[in-house]
mmCIF file with all atom_site columns, C-alpha atoms and ligand atoms in Angstrom:
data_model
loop_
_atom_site.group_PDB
_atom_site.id
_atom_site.type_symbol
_atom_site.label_atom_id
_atom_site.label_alt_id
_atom_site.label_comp_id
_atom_site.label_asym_id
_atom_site.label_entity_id
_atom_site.label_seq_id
_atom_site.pdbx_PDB_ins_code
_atom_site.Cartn_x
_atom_site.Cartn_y
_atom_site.Cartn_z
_atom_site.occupancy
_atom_site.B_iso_or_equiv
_atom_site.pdbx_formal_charge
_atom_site.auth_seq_id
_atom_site.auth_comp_id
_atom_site.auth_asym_id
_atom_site.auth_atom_id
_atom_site.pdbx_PDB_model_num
ATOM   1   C  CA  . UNK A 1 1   ? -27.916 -21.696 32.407 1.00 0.00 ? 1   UNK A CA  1
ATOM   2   C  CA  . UNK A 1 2   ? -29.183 -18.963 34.712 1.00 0.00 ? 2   UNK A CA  1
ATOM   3   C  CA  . UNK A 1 3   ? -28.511 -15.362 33.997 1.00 0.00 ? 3   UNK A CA  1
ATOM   4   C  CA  . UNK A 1 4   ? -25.979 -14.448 36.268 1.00 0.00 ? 4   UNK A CA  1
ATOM   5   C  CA  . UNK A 1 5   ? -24.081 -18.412 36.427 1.00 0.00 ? 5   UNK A CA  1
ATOM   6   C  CA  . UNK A 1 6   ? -20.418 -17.463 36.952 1.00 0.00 ? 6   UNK A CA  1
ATOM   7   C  CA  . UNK A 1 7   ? -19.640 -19.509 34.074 1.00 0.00 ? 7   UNK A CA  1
ATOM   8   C  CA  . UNK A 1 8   ? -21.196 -17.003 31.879 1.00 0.00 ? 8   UNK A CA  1
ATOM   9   C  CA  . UNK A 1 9   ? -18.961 -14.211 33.133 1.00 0.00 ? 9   UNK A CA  1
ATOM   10  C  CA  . UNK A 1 10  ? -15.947 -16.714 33.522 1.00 0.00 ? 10  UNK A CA  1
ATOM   11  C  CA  . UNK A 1 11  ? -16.441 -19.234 30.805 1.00 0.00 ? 11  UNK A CA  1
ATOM   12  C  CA  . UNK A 1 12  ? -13.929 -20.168 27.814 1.00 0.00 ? 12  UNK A CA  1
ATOM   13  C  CA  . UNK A 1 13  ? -11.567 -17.394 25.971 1.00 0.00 ? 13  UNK A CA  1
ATOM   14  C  CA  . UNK A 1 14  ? -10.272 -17.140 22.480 1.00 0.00 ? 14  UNK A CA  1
ATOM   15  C  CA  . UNK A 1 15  ? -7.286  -15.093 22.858 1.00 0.00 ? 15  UNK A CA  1
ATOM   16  C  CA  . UNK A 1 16  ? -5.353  -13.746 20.267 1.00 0.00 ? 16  UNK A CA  1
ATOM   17  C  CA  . UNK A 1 17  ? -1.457  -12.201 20.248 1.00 0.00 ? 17  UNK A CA  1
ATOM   18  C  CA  . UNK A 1 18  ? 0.735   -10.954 17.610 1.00 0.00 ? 18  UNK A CA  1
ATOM   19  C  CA  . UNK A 1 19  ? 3.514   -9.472  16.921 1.00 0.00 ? 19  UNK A CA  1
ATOM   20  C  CA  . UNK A 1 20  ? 6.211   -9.225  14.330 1.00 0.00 ? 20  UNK A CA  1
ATOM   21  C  CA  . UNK A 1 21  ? 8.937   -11.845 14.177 1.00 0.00 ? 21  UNK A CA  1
ATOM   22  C  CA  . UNK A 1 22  ? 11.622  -11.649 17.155 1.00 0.00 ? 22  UNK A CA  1
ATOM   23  C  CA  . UNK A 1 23  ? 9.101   -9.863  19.102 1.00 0.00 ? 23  UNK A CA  1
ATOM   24  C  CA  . UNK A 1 24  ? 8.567   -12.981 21.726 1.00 0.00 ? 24  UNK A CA  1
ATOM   25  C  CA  . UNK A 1 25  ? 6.191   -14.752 20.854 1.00 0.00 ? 25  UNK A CA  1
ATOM   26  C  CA  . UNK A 1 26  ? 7.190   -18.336 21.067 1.00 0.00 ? 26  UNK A CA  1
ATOM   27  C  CA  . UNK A 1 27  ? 8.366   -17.347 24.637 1.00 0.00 ? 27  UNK A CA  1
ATOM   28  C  CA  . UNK A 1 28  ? 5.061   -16.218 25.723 1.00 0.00 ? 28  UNK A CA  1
ATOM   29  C  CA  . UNK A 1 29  ? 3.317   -18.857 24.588 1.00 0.00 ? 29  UNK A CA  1
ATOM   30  C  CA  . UNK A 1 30  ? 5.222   -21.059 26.442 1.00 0.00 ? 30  UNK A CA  1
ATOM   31  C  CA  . UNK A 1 31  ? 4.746   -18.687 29.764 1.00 0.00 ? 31  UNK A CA  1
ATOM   32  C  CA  . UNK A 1 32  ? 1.415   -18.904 29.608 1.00 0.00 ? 32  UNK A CA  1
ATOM   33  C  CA  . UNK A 1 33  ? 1.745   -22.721 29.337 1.00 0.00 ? 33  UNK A CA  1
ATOM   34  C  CA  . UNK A 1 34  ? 3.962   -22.781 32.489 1.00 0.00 ? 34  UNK A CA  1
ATOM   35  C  CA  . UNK A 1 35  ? 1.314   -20.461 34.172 1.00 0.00 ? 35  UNK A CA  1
ATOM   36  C  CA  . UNK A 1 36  ? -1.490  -22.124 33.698 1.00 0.00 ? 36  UNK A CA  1
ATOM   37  C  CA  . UNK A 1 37  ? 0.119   -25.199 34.166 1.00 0.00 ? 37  UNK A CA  1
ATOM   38  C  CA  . UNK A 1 38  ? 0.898   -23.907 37.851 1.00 0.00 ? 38  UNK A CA  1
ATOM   39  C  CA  . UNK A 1 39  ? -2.487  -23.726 38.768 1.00 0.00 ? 39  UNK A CA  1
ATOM   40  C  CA  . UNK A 1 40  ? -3.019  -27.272 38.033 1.00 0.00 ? 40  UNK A CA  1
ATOM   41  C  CA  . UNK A 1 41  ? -4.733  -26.747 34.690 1.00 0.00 ? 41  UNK A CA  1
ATOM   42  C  CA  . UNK A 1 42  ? -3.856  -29.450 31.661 1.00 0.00 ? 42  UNK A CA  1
ATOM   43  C  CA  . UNK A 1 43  ? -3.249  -28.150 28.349 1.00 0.00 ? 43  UNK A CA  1
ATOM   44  C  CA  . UNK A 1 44  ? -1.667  -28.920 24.801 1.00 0.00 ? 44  UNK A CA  1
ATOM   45  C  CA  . UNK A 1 45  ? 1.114   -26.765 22.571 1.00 0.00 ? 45  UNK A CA  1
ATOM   46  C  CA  . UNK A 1 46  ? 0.317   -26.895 18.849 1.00 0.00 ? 46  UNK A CA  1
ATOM   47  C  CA  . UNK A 1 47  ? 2.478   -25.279 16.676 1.00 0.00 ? 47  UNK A CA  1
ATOM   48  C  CA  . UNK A 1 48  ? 3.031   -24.994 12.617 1.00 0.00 ? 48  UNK A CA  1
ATOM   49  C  CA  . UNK A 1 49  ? 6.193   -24.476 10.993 1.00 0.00 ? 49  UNK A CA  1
ATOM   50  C  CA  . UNK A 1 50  ? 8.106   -23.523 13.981 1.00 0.00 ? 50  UNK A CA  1
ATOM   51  C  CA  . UNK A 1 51  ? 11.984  -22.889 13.410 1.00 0.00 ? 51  UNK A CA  1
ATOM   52  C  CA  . UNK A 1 52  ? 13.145  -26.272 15.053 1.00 0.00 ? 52  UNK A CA  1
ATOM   53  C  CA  . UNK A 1 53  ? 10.737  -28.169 12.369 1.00 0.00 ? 53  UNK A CA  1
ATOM   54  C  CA  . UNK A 1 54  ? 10.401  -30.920 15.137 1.00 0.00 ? 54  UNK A CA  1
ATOM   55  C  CA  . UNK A 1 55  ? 7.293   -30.804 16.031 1.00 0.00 ? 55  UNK A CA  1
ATOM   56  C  CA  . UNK A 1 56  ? 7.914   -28.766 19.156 1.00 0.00 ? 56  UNK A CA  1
ATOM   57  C  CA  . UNK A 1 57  ? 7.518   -24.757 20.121 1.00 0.00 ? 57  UNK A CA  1
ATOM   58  C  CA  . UNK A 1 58  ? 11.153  -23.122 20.649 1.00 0.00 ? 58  UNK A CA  1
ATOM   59  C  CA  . UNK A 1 59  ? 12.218  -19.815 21.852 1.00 0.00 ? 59  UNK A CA  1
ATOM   60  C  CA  . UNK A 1 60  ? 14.459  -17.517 21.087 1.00 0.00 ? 60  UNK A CA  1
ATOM   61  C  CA  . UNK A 1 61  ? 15.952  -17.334 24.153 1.00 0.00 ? 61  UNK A CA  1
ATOM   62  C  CA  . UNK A 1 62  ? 16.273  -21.028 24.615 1.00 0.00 ? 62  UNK A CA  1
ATOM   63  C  CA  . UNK A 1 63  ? 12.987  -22.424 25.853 1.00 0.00 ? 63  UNK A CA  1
ATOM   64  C  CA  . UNK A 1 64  ? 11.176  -25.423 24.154 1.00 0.00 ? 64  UNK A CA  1
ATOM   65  C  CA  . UNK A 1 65  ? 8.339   -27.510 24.512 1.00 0.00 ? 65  UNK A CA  1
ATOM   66  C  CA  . UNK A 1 66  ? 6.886   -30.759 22.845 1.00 0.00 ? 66  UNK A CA  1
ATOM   67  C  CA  . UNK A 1 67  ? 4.226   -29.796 20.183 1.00 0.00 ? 67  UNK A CA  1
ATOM   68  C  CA  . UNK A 1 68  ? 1.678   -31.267 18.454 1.00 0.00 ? 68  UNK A CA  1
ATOM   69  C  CA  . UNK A 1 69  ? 2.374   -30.356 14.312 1.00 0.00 ? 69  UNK A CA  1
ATOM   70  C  CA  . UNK A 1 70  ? -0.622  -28.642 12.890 1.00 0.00 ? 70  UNK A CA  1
ATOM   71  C  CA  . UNK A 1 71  ? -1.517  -29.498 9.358  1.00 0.00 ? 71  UNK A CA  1
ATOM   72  C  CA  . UNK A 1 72  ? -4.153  -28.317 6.834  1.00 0.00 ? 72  UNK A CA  1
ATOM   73  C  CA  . UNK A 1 73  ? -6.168  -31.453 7.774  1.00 0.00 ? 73  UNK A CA  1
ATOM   74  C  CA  . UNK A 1 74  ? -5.883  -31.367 11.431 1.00 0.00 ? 74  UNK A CA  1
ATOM   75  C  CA  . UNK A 1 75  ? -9.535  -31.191 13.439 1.00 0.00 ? 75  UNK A CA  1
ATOM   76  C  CA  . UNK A 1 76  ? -8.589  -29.203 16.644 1.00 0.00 ? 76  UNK A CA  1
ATOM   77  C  CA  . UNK A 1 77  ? -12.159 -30.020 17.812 1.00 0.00 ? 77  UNK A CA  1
ATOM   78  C  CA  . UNK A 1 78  ? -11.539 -33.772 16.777 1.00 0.00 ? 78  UNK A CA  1
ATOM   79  C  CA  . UNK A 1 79  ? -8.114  -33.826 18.308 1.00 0.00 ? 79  UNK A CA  1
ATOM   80  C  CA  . UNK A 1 80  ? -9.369  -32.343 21.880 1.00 0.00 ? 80  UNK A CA  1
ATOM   81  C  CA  . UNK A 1 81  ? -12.194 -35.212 21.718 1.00 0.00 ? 81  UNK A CA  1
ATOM   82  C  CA  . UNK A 1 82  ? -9.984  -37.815 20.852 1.00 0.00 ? 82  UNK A CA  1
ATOM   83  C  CA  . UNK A 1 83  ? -7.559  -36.778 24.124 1.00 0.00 ? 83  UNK A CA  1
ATOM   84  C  CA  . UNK A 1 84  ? -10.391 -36.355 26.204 1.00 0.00 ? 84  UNK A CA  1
ATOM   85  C  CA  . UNK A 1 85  ? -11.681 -40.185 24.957 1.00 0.00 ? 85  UNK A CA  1
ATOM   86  C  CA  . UNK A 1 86  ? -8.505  -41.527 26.300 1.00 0.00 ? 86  UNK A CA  1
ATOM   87  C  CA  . UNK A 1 87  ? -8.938  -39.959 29.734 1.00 0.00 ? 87  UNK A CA  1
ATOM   88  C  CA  . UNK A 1 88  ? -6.776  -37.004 29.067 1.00 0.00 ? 88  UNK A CA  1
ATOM   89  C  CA  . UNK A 1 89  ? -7.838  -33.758 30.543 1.00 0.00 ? 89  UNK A CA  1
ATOM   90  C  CA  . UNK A 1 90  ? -7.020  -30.603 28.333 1.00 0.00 ? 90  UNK A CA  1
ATOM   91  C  CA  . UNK A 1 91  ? -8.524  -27.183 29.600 1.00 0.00 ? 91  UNK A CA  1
ATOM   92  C  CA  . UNK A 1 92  ? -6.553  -25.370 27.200 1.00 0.00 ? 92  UNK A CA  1
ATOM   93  C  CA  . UNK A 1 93  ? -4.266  -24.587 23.591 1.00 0.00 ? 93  UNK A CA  1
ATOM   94  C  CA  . UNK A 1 94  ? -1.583  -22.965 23.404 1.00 0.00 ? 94  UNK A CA  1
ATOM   95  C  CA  . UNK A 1 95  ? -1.747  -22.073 19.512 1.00 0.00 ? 95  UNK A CA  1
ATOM   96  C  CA  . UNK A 1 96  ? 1.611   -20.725 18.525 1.00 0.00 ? 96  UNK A CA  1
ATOM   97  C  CA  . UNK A 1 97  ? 2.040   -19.601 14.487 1.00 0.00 ? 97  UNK A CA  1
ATOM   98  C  CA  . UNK A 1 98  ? -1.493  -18.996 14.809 1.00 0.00 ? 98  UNK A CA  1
ATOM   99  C  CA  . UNK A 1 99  ? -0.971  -17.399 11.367 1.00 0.00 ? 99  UNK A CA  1
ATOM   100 C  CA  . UNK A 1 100 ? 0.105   -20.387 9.439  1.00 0.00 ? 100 UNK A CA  1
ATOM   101 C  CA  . UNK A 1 101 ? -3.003  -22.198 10.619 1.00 0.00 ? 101 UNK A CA  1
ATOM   102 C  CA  . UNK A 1 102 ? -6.474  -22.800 8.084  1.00 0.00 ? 102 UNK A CA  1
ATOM   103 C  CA  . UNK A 1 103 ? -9.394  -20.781 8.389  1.00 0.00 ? 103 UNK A CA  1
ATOM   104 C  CA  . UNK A 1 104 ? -11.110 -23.656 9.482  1.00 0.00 ? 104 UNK A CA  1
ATOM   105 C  CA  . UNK A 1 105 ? -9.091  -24.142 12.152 1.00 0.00 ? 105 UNK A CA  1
ATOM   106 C  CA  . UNK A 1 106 ? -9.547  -20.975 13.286 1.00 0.00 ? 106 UNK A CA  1
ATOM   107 C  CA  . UNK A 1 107 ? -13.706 -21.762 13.264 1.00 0.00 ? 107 UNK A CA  1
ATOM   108 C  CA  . UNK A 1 108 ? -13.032 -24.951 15.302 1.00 0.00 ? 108 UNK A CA  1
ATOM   109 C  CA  . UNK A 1 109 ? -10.776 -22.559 18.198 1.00 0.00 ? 109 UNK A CA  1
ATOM   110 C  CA  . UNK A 1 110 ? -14.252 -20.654 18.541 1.00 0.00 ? 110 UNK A CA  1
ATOM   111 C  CA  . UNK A 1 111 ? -15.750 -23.894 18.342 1.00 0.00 ? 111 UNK A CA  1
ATOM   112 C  CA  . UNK A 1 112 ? -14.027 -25.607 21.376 1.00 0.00 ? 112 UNK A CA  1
ATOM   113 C  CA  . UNK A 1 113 ? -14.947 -22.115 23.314 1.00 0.00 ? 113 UNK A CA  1
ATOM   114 C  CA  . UNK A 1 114 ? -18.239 -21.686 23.182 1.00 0.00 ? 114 UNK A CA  1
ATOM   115 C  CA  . UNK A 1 115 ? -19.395 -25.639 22.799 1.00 0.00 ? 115 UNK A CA  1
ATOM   116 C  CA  . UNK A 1 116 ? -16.407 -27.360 24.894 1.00 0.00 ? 116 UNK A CA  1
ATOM   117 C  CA  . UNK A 1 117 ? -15.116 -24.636 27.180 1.00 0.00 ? 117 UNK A CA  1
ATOM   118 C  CA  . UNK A 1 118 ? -11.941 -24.686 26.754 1.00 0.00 ? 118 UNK A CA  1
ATOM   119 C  CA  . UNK A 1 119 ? -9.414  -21.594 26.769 1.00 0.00 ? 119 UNK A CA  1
ATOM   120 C  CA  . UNK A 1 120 ? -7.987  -21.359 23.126 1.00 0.00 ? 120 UNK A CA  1
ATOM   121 C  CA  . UNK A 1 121 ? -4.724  -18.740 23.527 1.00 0.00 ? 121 UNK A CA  1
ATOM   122 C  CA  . UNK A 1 122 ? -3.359  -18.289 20.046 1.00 0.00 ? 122 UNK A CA  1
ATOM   123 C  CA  . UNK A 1 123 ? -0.092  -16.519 18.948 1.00 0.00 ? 123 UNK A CA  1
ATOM   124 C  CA  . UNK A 1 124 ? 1.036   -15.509 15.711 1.00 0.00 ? 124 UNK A CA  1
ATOM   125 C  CA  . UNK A 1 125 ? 1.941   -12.728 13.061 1.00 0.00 ? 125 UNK A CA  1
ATOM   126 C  CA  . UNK A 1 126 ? -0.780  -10.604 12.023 1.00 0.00 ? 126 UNK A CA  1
ATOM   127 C  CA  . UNK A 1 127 ? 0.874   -9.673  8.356  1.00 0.00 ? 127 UNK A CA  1
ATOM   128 C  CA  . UNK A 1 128 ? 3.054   -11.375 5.843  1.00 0.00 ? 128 UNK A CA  1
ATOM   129 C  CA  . UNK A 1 129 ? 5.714   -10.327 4.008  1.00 0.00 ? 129 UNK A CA  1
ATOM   130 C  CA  . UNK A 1 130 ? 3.646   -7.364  1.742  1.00 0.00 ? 130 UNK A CA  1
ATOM   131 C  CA  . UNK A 1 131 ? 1.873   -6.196  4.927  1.00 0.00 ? 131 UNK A CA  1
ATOM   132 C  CA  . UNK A 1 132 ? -0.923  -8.396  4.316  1.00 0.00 ? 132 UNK A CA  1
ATOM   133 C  CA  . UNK A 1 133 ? -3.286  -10.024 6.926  1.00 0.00 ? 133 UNK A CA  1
ATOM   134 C  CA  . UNK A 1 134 ? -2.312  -13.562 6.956  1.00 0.00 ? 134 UNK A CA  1
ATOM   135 C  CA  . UNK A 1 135 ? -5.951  -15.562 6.754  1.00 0.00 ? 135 UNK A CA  1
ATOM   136 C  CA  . UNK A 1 136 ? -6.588  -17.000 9.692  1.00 0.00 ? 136 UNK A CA  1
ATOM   137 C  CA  . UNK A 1 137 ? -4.471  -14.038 11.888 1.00 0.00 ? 137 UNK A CA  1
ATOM   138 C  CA  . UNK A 1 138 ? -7.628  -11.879 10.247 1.00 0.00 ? 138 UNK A CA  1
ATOM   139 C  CA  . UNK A 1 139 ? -10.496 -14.453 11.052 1.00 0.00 ? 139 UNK A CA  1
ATOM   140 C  CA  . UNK A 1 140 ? -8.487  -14.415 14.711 1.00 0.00 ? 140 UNK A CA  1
ATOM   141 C  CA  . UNK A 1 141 ? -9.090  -10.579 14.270 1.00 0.00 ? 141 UNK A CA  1
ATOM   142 C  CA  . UNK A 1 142 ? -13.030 -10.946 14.117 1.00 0.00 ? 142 UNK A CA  1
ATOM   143 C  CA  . UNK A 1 143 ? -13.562 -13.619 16.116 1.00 0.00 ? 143 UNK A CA  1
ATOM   144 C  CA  . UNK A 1 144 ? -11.000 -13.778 19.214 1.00 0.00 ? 144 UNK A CA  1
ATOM   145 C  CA  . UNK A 1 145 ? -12.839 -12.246 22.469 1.00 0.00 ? 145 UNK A CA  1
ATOM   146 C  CA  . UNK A 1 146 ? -9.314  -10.424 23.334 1.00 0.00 ? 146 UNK A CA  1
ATOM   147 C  CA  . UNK A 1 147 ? -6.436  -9.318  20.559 1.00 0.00 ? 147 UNK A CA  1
ATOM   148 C  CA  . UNK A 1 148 ? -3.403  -8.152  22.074 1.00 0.00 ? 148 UNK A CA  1
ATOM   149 C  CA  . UNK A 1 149 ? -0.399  -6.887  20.052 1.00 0.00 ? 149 UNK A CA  1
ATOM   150 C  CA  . UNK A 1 150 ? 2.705   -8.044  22.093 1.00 0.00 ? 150 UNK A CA  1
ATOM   151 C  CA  . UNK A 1 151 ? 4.670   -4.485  23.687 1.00 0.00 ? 151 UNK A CA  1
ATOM   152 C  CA  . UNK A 1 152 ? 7.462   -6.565  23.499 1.00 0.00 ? 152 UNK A CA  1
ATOM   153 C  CA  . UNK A 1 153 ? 10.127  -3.887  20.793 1.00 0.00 ? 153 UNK A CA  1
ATOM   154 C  CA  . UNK A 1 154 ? 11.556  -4.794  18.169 1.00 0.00 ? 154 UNK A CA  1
ATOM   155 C  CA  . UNK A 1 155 ? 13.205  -1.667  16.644 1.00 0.00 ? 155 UNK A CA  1
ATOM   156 C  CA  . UNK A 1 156 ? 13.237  -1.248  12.224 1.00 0.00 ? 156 UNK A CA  1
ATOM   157 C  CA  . UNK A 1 157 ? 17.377  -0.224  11.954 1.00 0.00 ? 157 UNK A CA  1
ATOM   158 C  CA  . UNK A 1 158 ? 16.453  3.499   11.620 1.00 0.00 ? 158 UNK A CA  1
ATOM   159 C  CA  . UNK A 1 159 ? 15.132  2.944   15.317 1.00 0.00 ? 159 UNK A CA  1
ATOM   160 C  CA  . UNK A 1 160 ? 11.845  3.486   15.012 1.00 0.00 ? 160 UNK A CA  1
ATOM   161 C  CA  . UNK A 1 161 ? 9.447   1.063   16.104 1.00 0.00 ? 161 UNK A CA  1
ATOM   162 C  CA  . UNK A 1 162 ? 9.837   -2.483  13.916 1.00 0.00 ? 162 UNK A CA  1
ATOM   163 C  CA  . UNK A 1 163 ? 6.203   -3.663  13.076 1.00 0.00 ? 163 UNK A CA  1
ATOM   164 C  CA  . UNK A 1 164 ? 6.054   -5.421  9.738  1.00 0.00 ? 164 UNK A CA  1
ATOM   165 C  CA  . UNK A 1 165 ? 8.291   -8.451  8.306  1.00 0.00 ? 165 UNK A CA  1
ATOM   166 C  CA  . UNK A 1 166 ? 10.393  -7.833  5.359  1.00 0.00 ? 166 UNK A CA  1
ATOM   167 C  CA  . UNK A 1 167 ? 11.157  -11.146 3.086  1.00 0.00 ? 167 UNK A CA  1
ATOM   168 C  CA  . UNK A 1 168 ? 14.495  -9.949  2.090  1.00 0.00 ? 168 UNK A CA  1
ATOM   169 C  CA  . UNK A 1 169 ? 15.371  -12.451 -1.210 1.00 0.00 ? 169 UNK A CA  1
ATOM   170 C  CA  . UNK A 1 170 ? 18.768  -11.688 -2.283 1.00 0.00 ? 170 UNK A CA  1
ATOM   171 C  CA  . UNK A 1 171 ? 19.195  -8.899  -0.260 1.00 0.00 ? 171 UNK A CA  1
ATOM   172 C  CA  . UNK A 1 172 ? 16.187  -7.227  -1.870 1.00 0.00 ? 172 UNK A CA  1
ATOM   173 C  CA  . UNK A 1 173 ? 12.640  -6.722  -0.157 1.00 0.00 ? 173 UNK A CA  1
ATOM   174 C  CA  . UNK A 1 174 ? 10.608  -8.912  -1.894 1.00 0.00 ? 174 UNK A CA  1
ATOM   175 C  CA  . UNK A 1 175 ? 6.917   -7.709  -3.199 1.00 0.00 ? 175 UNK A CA  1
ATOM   176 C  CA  . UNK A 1 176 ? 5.741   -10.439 -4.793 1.00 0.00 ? 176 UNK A CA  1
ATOM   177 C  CA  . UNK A 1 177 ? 5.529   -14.761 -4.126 1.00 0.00 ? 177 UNK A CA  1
ATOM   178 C  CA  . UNK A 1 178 ? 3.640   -17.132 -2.113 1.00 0.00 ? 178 UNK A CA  1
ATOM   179 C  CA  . UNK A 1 179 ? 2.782   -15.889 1.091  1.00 0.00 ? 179 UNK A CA  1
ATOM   180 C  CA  . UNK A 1 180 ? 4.766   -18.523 2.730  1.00 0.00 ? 180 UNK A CA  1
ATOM   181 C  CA  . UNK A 1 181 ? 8.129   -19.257 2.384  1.00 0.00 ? 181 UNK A CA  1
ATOM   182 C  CA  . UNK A 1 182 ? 10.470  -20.451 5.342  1.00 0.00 ? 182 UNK A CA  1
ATOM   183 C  CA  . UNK A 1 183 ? 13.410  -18.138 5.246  1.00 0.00 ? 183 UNK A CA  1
ATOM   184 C  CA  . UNK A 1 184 ? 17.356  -19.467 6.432  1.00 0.00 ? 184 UNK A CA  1
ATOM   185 C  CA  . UNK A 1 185 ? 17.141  -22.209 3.946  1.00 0.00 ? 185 UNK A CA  1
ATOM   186 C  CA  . UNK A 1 186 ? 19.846  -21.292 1.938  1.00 0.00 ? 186 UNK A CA  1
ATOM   187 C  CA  . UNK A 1 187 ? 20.637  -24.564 -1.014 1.00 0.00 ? 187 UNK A CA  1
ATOM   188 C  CA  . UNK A 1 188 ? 22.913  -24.618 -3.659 1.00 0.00 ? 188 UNK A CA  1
ATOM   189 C  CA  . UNK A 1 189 ? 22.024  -22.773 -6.514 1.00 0.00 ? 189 UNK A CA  1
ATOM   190 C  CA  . UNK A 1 190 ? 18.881  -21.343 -4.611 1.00 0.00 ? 190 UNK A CA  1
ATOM   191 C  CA  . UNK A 1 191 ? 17.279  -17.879 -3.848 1.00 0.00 ? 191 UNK A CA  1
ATOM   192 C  CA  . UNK A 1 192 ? 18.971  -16.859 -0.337 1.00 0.00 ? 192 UNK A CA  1
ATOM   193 C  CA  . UNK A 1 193 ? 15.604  -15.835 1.374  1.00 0.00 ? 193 UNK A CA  1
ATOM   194 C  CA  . UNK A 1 194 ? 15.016  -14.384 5.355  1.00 0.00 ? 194 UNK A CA  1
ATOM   195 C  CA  . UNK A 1 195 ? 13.030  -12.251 6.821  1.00 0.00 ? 195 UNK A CA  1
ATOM   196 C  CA  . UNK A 1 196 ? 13.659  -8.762  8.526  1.00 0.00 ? 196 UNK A CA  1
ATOM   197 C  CA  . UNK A 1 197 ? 11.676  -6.378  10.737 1.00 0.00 ? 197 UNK A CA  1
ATOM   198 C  CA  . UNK A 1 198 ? 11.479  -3.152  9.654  1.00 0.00 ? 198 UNK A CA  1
ATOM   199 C  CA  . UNK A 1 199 ? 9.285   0.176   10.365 1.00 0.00 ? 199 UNK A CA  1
ATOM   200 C  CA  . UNK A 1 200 ? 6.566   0.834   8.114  1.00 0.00 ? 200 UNK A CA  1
ATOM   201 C  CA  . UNK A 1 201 ? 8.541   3.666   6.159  1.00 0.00 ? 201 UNK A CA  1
ATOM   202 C  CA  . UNK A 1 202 ? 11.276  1.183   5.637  1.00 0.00 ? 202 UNK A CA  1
ATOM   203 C  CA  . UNK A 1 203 ? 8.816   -1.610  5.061  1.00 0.00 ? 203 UNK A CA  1
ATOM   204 C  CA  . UNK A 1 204 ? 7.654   0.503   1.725  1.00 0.00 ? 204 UNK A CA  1
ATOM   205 C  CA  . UNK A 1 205 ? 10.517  2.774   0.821  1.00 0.00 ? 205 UNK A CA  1
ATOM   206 C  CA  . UNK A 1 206 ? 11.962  -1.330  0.690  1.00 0.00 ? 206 UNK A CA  1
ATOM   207 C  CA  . UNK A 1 207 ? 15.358  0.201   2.380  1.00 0.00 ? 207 UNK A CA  1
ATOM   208 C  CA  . UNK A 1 208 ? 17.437  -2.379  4.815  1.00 0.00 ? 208 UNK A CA  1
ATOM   209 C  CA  . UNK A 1 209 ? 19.569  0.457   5.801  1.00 0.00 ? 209 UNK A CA  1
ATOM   210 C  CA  . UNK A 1 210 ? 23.605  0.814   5.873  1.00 0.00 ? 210 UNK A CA  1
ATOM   211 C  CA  . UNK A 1 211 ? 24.043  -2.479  6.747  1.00 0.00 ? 211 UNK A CA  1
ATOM   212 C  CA  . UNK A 1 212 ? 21.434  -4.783  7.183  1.00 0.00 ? 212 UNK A CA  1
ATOM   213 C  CA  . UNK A 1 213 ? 22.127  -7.675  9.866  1.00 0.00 ? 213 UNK A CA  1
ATOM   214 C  CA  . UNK A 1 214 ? 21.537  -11.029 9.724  1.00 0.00 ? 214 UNK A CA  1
ATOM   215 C  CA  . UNK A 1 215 ? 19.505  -11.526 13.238 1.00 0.00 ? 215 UNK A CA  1
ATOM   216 C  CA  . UNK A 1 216 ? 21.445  -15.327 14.872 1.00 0.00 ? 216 UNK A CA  1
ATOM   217 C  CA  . UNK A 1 217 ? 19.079  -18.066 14.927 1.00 0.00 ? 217 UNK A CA  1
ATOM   218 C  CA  . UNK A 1 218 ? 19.586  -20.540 17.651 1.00 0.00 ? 218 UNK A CA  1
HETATM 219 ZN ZN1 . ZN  B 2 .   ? 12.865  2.250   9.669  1.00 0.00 ? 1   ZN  B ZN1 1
#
């Protein structure tokens, strides 16, 4: 490839965007979709433990779109070959819950960059519930050729600027437990667990304010 080739100015991107929960994510993933979608490009949703556990990306604010399920064993190299062997063209991913992905897979986005040219876009939390860099949001961190934190606010109750995610278990900030846990899954007899954004002061002072609110889930 000459020096120069517009492909090596306008090749492949690994892009990566996070936020804190509520901070519209889900919906930009799918706006990107629709966008490049619009310009005649083909590409595939993936998404991992998204709140409608159907195997599909779902907004906030009411949009959804089929999804492939990611697990730990899922290829994303091997599963872009194995479209592309049945004729399918795929120029892109749309990685949403980016952060709940492996390592690995996070090694095979780069991988279907640089050796298959195809535009990886990735979305996801960069912390969990202690403040933590999930895994594979900090591999995305080293590796992506573009981070972006999302501008979208999402204010902590004391109004300042909400950037970490509280796991609130019985009404009290939780330091401690596996890093993660799906929250609104309230059984019998169980720990009542969900999440909350809060500032940083909040996040470690561990205070949900006068009267902490339940956010509605759709
Ligand atoms: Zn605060």
């Amino acid at each position: 490839m000459a020096a120069g080739d517009r492909r090596l100015r306008d090749g492949a991107r690994l892009k990566f965007f996070h936020g804190p929960m509520d901070c519209g994510k889900s919906t930009l993933a799918l706006q990107m979709d629709y966008n490049h979608s619009r310009q005649g490009r083909q590409g595939l949703v993936l998404t991992r433990n998204d709140r409608s556990r159907r195997g599909e990306v779902t907004s906030r604010i009411g949009l959804r779109h089929d999804a492939v399920e990611v697990t730990d064993d899922l290829d994303l190299v091997a599963l872009v070959r194995e479209r592309w062997a049945t004729g399918e063209r795929l120029d892109y991913l749309i990685c949403d819950e980016a952060c709940f992905y492996t390592v690995a897979q996070v090694e095979q986005m780069a991988d279907l960059v640089d050796v298959h040219d195809v535009d990886v876009f990735a979305f996801g939390l960069a912390t969990d519930f202690r403040a933590e860099l999930f895994p594979a949001s900090r591999r995305l961190f080293e590796l992506a050729d573009e981070v972006s934190r999302l501008q979208v606010e999402v204010l902590c109750w004391c109004g300042r600027e909400g950037t970490l995610n509280a796991r609130v278990v019985n009404g009290v900030v939780a330091r401690e437990g596996e890093q993660v846990v799906i929250g609104d899954t309230v059984e019998a007899g169980a720990d009542e667990v969900r999440y909350q954004v809060l500032c940083r002061r909040h996040h470690r002072s561990g205070d949900l304010g006068p009267r902490p609110v339940r956010p509605p889930r759709p």
